[in-house]
mmCIF file of C-alpha atoms and ligand atoms in Angstrom:
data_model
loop_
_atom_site.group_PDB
_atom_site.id
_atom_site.type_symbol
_atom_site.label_atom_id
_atom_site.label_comp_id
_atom_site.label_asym_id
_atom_site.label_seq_id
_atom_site.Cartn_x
_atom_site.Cartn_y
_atom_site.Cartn_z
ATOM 1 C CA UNK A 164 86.306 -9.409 67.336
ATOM 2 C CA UNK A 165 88.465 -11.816 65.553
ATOM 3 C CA UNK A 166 90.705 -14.185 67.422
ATOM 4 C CA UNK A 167 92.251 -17.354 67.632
ATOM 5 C CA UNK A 168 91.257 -19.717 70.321
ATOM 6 C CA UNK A 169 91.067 -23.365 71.762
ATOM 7 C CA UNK A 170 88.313 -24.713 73.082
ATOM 8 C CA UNK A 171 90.225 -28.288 73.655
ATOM 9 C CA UNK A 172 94.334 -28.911 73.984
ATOM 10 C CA UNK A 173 95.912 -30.391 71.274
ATOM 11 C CA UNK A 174 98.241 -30.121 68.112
ATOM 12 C CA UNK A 175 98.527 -26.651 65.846
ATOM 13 C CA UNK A 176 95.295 -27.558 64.489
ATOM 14 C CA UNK A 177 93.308 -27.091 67.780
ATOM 15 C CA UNK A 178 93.787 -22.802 67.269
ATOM 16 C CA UNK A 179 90.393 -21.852 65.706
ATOM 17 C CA UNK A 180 90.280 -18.692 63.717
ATOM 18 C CA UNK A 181 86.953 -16.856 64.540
ATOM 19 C CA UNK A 182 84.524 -14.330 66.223
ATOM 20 C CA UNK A 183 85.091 -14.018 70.045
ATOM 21 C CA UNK A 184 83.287 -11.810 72.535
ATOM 22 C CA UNK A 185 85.578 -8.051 72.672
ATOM 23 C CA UNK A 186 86.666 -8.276 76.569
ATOM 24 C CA UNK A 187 84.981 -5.987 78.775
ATOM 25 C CA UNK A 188 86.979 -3.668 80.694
ATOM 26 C CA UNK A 189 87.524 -4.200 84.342
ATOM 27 C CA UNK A 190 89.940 -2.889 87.279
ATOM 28 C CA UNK A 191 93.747 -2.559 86.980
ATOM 29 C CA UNK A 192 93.400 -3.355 83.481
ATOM 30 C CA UNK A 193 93.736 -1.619 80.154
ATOM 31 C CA UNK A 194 91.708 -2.365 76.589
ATOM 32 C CA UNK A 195 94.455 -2.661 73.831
ATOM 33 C CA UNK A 196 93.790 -2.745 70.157
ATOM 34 C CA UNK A 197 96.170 -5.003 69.376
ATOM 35 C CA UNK A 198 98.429 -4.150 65.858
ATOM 36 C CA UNK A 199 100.791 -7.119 66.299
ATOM 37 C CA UNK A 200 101.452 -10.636 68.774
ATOM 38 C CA UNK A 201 104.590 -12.511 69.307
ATOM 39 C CA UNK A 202 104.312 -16.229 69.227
ATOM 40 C CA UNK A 203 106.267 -17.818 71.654
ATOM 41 C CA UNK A 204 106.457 -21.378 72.712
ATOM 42 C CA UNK A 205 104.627 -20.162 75.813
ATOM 43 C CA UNK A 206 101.661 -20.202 73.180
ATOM 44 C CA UNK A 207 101.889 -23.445 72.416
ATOM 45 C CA UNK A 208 102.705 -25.174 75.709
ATOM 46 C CA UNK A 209 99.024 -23.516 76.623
ATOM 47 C CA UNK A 210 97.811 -25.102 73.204
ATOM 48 C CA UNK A 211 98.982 -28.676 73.761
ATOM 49 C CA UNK A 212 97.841 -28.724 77.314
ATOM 50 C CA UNK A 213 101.733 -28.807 78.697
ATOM 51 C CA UNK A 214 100.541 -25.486 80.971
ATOM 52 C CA UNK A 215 97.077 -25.325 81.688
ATOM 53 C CA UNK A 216 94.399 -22.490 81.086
ATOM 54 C CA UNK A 217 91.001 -22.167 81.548
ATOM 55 C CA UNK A 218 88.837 -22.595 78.133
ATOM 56 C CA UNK A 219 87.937 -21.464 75.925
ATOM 57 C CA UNK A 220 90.983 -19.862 75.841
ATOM 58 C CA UNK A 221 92.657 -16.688 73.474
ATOM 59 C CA UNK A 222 95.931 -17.556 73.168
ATOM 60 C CA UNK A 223 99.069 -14.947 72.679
ATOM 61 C CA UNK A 224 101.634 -14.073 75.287
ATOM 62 C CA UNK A 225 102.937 -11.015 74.116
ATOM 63 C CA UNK A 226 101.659 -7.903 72.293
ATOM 64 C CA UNK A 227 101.920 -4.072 70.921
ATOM 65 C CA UNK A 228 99.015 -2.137 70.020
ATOM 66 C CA UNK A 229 96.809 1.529 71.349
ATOM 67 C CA UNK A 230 94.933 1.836 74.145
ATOM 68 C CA UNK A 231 91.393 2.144 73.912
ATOM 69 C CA UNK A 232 90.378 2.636 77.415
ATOM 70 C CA UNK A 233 92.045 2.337 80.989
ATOM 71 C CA UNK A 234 92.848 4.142 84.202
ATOM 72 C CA UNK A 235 96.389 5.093 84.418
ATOM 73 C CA UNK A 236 97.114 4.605 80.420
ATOM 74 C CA UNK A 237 94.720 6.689 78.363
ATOM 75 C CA UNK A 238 93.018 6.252 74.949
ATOM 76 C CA UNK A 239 96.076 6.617 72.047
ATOM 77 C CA UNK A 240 98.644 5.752 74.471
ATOM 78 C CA UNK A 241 100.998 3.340 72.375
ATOM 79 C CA UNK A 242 102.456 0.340 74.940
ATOM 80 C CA UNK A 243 103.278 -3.217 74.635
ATOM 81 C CA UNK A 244 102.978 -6.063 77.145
ATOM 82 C CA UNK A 245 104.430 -9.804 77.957
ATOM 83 C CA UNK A 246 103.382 -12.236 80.120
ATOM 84 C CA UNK A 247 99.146 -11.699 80.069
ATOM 85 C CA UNK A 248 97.278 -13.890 77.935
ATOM 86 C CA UNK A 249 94.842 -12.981 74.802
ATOM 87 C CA UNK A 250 97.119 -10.786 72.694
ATOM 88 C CA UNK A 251 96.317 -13.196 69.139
ATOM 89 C CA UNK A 252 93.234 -11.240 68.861
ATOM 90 C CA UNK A 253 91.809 -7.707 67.715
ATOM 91 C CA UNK A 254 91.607 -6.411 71.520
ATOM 92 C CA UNK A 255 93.042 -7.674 74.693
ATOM 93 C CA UNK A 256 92.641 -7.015 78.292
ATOM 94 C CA UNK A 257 95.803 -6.611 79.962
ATOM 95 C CA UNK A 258 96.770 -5.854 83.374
ATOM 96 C CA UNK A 259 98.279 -2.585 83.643
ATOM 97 C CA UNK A 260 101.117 -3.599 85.947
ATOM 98 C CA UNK A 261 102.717 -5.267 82.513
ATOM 99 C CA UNK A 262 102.329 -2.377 80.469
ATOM 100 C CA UNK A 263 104.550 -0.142 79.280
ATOM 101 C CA UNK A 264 104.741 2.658 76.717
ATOM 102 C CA UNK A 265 106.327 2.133 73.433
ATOM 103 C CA UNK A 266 108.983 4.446 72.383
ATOM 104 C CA UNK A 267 107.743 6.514 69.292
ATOM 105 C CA UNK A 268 111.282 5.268 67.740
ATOM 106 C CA UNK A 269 109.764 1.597 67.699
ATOM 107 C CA UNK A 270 107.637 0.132 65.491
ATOM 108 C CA UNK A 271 104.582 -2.037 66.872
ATOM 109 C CA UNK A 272 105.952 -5.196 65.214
ATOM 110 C CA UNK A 273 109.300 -4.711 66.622
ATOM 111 C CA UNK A 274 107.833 -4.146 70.250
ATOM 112 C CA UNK A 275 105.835 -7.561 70.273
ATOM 113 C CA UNK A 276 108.982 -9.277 68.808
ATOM 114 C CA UNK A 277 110.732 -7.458 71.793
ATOM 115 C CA UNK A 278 108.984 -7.626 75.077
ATOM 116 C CA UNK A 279 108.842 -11.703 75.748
ATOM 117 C CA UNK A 280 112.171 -12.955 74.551
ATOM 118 C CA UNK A 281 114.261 -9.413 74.463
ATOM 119 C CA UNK A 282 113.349 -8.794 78.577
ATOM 120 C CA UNK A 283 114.108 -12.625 79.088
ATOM 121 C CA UNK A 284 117.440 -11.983 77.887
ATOM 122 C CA UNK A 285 117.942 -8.949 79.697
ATOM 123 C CA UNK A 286 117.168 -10.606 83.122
ATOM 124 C CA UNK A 287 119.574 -13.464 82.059
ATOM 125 C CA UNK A 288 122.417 -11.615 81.477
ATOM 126 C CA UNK A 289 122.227 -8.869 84.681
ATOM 127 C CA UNK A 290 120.044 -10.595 87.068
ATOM 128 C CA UNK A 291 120.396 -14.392 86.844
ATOM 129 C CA UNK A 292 123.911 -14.374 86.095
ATOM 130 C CA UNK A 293 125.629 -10.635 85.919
ATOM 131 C CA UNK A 294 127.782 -10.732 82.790
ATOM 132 C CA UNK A 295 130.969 -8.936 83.304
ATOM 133 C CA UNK A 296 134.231 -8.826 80.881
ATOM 134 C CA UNK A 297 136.292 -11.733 81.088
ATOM 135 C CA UNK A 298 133.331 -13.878 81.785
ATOM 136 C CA UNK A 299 132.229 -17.252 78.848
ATOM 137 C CA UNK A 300 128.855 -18.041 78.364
ATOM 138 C CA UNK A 301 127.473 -21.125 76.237
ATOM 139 C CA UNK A 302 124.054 -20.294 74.655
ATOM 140 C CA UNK A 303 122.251 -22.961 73.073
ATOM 141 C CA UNK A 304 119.976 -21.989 70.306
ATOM 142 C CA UNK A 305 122.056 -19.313 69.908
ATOM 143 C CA UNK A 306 120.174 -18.237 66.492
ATOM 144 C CA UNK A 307 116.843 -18.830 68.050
ATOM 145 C CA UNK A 308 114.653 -15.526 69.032
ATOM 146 C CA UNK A 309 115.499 -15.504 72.881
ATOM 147 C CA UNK A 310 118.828 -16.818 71.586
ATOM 148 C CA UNK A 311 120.250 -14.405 69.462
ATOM 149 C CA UNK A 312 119.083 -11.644 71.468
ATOM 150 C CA UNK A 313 120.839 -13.229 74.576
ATOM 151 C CA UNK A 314 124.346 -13.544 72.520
ATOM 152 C CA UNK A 315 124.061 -9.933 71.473
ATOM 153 C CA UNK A 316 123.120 -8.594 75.143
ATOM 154 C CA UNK A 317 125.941 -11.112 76.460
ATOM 155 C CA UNK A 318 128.543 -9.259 74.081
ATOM 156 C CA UNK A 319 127.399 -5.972 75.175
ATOM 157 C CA UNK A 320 127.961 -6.863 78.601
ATOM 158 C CA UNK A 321 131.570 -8.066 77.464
ATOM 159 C CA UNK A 322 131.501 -11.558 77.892
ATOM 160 C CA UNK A 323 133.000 -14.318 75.665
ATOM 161 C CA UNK A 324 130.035 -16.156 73.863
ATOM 162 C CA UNK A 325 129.890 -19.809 72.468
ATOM 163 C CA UNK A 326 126.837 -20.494 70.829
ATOM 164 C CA UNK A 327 125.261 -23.529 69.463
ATOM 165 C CA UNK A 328 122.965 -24.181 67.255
ATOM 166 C CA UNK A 329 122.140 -26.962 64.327
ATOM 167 C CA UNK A 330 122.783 -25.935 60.792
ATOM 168 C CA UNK A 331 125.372 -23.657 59.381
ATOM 169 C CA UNK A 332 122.702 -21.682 58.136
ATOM 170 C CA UNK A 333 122.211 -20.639 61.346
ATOM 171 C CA UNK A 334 125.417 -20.802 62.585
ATOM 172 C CA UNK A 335 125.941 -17.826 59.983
ATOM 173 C CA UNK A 336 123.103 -16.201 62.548
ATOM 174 C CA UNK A 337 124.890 -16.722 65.160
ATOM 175 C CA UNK A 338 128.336 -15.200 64.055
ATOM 176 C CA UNK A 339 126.221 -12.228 62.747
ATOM 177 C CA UNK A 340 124.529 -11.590 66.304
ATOM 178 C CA UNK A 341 127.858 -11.872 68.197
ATOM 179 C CA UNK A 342 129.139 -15.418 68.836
ATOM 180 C CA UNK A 343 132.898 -15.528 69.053
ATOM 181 C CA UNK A 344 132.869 -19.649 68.822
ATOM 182 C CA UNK A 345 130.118 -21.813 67.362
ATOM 183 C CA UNK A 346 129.372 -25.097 67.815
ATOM 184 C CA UNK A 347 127.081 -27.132 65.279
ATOM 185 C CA UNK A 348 125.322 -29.798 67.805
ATOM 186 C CA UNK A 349 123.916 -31.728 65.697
ATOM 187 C CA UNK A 350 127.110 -33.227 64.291
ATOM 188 C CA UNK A 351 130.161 -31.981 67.020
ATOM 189 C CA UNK A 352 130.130 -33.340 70.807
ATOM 190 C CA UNK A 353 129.659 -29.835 71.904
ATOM 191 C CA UNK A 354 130.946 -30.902 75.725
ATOM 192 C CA UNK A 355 134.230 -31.468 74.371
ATOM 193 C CA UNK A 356 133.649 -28.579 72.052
ATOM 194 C CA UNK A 357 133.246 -26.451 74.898
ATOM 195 C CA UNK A 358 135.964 -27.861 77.181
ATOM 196 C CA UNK A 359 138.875 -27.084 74.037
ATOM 197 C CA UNK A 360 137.635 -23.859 73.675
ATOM 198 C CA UNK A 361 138.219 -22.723 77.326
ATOM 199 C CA UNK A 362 141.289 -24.816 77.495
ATOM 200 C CA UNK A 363 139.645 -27.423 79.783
ATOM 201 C CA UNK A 364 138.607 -24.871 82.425
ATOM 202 C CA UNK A 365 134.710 -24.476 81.128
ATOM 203 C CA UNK A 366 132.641 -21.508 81.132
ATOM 204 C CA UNK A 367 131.239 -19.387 83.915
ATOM 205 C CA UNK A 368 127.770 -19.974 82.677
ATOM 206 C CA UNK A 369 125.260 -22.375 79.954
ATOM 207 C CA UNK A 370 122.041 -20.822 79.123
ATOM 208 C CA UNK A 371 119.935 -23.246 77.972
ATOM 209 C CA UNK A 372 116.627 -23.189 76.645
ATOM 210 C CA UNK A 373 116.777 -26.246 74.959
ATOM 211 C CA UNK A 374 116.237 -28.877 77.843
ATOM 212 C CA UNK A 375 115.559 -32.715 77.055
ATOM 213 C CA UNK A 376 118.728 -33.229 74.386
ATOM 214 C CA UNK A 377 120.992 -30.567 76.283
ATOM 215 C CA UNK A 378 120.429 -29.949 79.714
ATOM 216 C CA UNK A 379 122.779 -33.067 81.408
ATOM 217 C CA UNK A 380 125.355 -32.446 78.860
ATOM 218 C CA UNK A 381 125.200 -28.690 79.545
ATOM 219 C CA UNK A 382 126.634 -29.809 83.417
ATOM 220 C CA UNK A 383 129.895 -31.096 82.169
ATOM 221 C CA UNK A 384 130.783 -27.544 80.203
ATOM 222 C CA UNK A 385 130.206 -25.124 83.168
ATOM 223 C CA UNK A 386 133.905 -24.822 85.101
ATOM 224 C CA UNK A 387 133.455 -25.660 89.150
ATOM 225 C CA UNK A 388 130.932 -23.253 91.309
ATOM 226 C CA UNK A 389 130.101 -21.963 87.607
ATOM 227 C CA UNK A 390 126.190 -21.763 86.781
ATOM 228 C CA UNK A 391 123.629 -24.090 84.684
ATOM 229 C CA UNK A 392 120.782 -22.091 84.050
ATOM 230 C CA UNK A 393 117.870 -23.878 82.356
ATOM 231 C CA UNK A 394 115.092 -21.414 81.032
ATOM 232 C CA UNK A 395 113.263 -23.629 78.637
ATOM 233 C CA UNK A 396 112.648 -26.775 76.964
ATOM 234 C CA UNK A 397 112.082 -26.699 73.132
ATOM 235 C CA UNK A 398 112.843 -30.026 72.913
ATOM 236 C CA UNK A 399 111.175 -31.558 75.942
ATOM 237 C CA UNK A 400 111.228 -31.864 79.105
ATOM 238 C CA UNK A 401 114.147 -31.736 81.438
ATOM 239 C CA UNK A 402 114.867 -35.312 83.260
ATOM 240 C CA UNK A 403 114.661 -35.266 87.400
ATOM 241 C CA UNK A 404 117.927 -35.594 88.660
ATOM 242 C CA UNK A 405 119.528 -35.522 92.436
ATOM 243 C CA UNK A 406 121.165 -32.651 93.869
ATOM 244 C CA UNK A 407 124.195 -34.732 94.677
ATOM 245 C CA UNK A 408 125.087 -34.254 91.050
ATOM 246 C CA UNK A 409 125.617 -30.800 91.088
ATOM 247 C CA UNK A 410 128.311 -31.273 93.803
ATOM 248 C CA UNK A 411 130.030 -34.145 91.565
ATOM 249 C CA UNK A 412 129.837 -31.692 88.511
ATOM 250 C CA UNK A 413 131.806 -29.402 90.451
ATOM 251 C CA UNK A 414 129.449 -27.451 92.865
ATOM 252 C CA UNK A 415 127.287 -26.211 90.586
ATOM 253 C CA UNK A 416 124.766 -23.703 90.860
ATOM 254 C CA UNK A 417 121.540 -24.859 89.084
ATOM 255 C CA UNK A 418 118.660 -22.406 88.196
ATOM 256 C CA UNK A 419 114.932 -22.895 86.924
ATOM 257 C CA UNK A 420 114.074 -19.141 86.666
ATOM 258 C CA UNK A 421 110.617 -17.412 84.381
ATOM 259 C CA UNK A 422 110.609 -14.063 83.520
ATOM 260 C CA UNK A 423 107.234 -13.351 84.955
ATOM 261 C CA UNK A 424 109.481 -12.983 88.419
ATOM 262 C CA UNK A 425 111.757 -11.060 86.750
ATOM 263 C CA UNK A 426 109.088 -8.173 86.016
ATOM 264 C CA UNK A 427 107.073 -8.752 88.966
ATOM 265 C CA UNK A 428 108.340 -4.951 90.478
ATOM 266 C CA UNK A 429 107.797 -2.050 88.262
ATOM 267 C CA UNK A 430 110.983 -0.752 89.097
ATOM 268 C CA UNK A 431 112.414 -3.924 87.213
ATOM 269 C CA UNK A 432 109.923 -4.116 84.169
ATOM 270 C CA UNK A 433 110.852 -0.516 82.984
ATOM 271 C CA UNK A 434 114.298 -0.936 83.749
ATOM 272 C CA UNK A 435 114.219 -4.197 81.433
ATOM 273 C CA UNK A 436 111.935 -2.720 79.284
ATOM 274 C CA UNK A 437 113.333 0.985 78.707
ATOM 275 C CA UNK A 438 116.876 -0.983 77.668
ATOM 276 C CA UNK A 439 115.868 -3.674 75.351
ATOM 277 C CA UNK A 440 113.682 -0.576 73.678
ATOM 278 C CA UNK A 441 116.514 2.022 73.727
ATOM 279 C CA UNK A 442 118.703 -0.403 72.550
ATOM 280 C CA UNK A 443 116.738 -1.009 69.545
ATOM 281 C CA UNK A 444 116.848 2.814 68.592
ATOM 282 C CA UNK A 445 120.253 3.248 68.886
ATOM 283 C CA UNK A 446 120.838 0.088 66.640
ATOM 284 C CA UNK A 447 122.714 -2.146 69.525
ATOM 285 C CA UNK A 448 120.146 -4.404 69.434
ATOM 286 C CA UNK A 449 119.018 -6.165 66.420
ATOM 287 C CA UNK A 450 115.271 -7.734 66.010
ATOM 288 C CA UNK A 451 115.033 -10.316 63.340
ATOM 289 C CA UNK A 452 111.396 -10.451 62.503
ATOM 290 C CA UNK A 453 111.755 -13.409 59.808
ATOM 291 C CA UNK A 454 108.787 -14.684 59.693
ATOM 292 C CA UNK A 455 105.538 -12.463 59.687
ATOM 293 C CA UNK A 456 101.928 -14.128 59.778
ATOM 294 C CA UNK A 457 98.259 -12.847 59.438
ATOM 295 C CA UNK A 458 96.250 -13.309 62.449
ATOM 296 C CA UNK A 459 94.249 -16.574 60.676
ATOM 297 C CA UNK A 460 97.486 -18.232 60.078
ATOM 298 C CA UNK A 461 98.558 -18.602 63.408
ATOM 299 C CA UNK A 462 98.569 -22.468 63.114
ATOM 300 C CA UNK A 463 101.239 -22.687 60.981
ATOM 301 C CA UNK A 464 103.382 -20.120 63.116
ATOM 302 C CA UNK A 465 103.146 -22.996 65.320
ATOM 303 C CA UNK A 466 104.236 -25.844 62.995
ATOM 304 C CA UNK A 467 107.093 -23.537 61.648
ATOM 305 C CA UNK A 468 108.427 -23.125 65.787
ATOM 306 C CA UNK A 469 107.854 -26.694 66.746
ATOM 307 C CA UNK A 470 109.381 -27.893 63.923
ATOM 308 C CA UNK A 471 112.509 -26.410 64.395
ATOM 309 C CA UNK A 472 111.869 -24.295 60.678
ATOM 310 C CA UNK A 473 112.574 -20.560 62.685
ATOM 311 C CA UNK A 474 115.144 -18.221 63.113
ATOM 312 C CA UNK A 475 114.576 -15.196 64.818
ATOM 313 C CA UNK A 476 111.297 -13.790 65.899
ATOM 314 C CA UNK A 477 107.841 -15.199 64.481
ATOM 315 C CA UNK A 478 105.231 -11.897 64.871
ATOM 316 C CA UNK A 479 101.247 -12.382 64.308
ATOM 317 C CA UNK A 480 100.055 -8.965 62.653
ATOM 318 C CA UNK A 481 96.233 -8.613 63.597
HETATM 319 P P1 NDP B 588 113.663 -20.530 69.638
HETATM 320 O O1 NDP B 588 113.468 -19.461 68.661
HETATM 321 O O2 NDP B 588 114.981 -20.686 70.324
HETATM 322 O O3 NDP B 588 113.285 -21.876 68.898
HETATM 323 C C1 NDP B 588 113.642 -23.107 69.409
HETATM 324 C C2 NDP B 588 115.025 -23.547 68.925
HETATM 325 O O4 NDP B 588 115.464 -24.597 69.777
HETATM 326 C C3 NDP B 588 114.996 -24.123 67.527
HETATM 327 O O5 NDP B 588 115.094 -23.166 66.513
HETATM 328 C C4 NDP B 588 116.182 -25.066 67.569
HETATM 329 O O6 NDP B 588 117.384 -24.389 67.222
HETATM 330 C C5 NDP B 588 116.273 -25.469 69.048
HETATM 331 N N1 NDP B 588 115.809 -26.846 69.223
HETATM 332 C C6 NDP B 588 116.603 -27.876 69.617
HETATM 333 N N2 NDP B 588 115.920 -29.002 69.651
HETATM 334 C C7 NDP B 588 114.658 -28.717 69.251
HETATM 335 C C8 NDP B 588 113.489 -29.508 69.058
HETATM 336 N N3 NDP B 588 113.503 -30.844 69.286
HETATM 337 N N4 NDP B 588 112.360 -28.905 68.641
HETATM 338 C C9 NDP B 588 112.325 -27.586 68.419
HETATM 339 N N5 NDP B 588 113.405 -26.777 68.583
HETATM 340 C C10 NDP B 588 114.570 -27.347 68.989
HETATM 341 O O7 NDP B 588 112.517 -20.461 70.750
HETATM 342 P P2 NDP B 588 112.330 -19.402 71.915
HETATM 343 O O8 NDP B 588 113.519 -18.566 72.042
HETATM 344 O O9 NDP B 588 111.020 -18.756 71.725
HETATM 345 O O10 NDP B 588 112.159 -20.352 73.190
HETATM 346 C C11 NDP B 588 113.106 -21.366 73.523
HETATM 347 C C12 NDP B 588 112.707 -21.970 74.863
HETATM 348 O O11 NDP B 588 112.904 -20.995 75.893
HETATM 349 C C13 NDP B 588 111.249 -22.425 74.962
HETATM 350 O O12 NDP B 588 111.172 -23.626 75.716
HETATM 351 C C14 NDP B 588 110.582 -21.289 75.740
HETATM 352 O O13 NDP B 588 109.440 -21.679 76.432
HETATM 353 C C15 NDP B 588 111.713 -20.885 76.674
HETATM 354 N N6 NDP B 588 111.573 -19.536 77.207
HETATM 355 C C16 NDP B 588 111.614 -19.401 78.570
HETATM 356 C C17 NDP B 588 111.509 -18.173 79.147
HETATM 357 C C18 NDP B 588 111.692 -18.033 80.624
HETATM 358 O O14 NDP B 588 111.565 -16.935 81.186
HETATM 359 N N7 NDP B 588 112.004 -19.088 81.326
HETATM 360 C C19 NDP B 588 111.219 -16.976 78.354
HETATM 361 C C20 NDP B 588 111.303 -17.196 76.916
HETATM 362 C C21 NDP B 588 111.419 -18.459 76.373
HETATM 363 P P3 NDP B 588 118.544 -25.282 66.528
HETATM 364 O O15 NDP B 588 117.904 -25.799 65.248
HETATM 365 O O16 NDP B 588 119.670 -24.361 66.300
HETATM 366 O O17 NDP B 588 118.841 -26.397 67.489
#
């Protein structure tokens, strides 16, 4: 089958386009013909070595295709997955726990540009911190792919939502998904940003996913007890800091959380799943596919995320 893999870590040119063996089907798993992949930076954290798998290695994170063969999905069945490894290929092997059927009213592309990002938001906004009216979250990113789904799903839990992001281009983005304020951080102090638009009080909540250039400025906008939760790291690493900080910003509550414990019970991975899909129908939720890539091309799906050239979703279609 064709794939792309890595035999060694490195930069976007490391993914090798090519024949790999079609994985054989063992226990608790399903085969999946894969139609389409999501690229995430999951992908490439695996690629550059940042998270470590075994090699050779198929990369792809998330996925939508038909089941060939397995034991409690059957051949036909349409699902999609997140969190198993191999989906930027023809077929993958994919635990069954992490399946789940795709609505009829959902394309394949828009099911691997939901599962990843879309049930990342959802476990944001009603498990790590429960939304509520009256409620202001920051979101950085906020015209990102996990960050414009996060504003919308914020607003339709009733919250207030300041979003940031770097250009007005997709500041227009972020306005169009939801954001009642945003803040362009790559010219504006967007601490003092933050603090005029909740009148010096700060909001109840920052998602950030952006990590190295945000994360200690993120601190100083959350109001006391409030939450910092940091979810990713597009532009590097967070730096260590003490605990004692959190009580001098105001007894903070500080959060590292992953999705895959988020959709570790069933019960939780429909529940995320089944709204983020029915969502979608009814129109609530809007995907942004923007930019759509054969299979071969994954490599420069990569350069375009890295380099900060994305809005929206990036989808492989195999
Ligand atoms: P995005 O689509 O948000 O793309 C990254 C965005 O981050 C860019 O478009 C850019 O927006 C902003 N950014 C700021 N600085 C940089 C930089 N130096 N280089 C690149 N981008 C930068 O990506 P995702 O939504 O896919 O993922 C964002 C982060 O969230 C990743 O670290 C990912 O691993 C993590 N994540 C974590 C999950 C979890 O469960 N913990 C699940 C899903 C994602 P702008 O130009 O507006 O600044």
């Amino acid at each position: 089958m064709k794939a792309i893999y890595i035999e060694q870590t490195g930069g976007p040119e490391v993914l090798k386009y090519g024949d790999m063996p079609k994985p054989e089907l063992v226990a608790g798993h399903a085969l999946v013909k894969v139609a389409a992949s999501g690229v995430n930076f999951i992908d490439t954290y695996q690629r550059s070595g940042l998270y470590k798998v075994p090699l050779p290695a198929v990369l792809g994170s998330e996925g939508a295709g038909t089941v060939e063969t397995g034991t409690q999905f059957k051949k036909g069945d349409r699902v999609a997955w997140a969190m198993a490894r191999g989906s930027y290929a023809e077929y993958a092997l994919v635990p069954e726990s992490l399946l789940v059927v795709l609505p009829d009213a959902v394309s394949f592309k828009d099911g691997a540009a939901a599962m990843l990002q879309g049930m990342t938001a959802h476990y944001l906004v009603h498990s790590t911190y429960p939304l509520k009216k009256g409620d202001t979250a920051l979101i950085h990113a906020a015209a990102g792919g996990t960050g414009r789904l996060l504003v919308q799903m914020a607003k339709l839990a009733g919250a207030r939502v300041i979003g940031t992001v770097s250009t007005e281009a997709k500041a227009l983005l972020a306005r169009d998904a939801g954001a009642d304020e945003v803040i362009l951080y790559s010219s504006q102090d967007f601490v003092a940003e933050t603090r005029r638009l909740t009148e010096g009080k700060g909001v109840d909540v920052v998602f950030d996913s952006v990590g190295n250039t945000t994360l200690m400025k993120s601190l100083d906008c959350v109001r006391p007890r409030g939450m910092a939760v940091s979810f990713g790291q597009s532009s590097g690493a967070v730096p260590a800091f003490e605990p004692l900080l959190l009580a001098q910003k105001g007894s903070l509550f500080f959060t590292r959380p992953v999705l895959v414990q988020y959709i570790a019970d069933r019960k939780e991975l429909e529940w995320r799943a089944a709204d983020v899909f029915s969502w979608i129908a009814e129109k609530k939720l809007v995907l942004r596919v923007e930019h759509v890539y054969e299979l071969a091309y994954a490599a420069q799906a990569h350069r375009d995320l890295e380099g900060r050239q994305t809005t929206g979703k990036l989808i492989l279609l195999i």
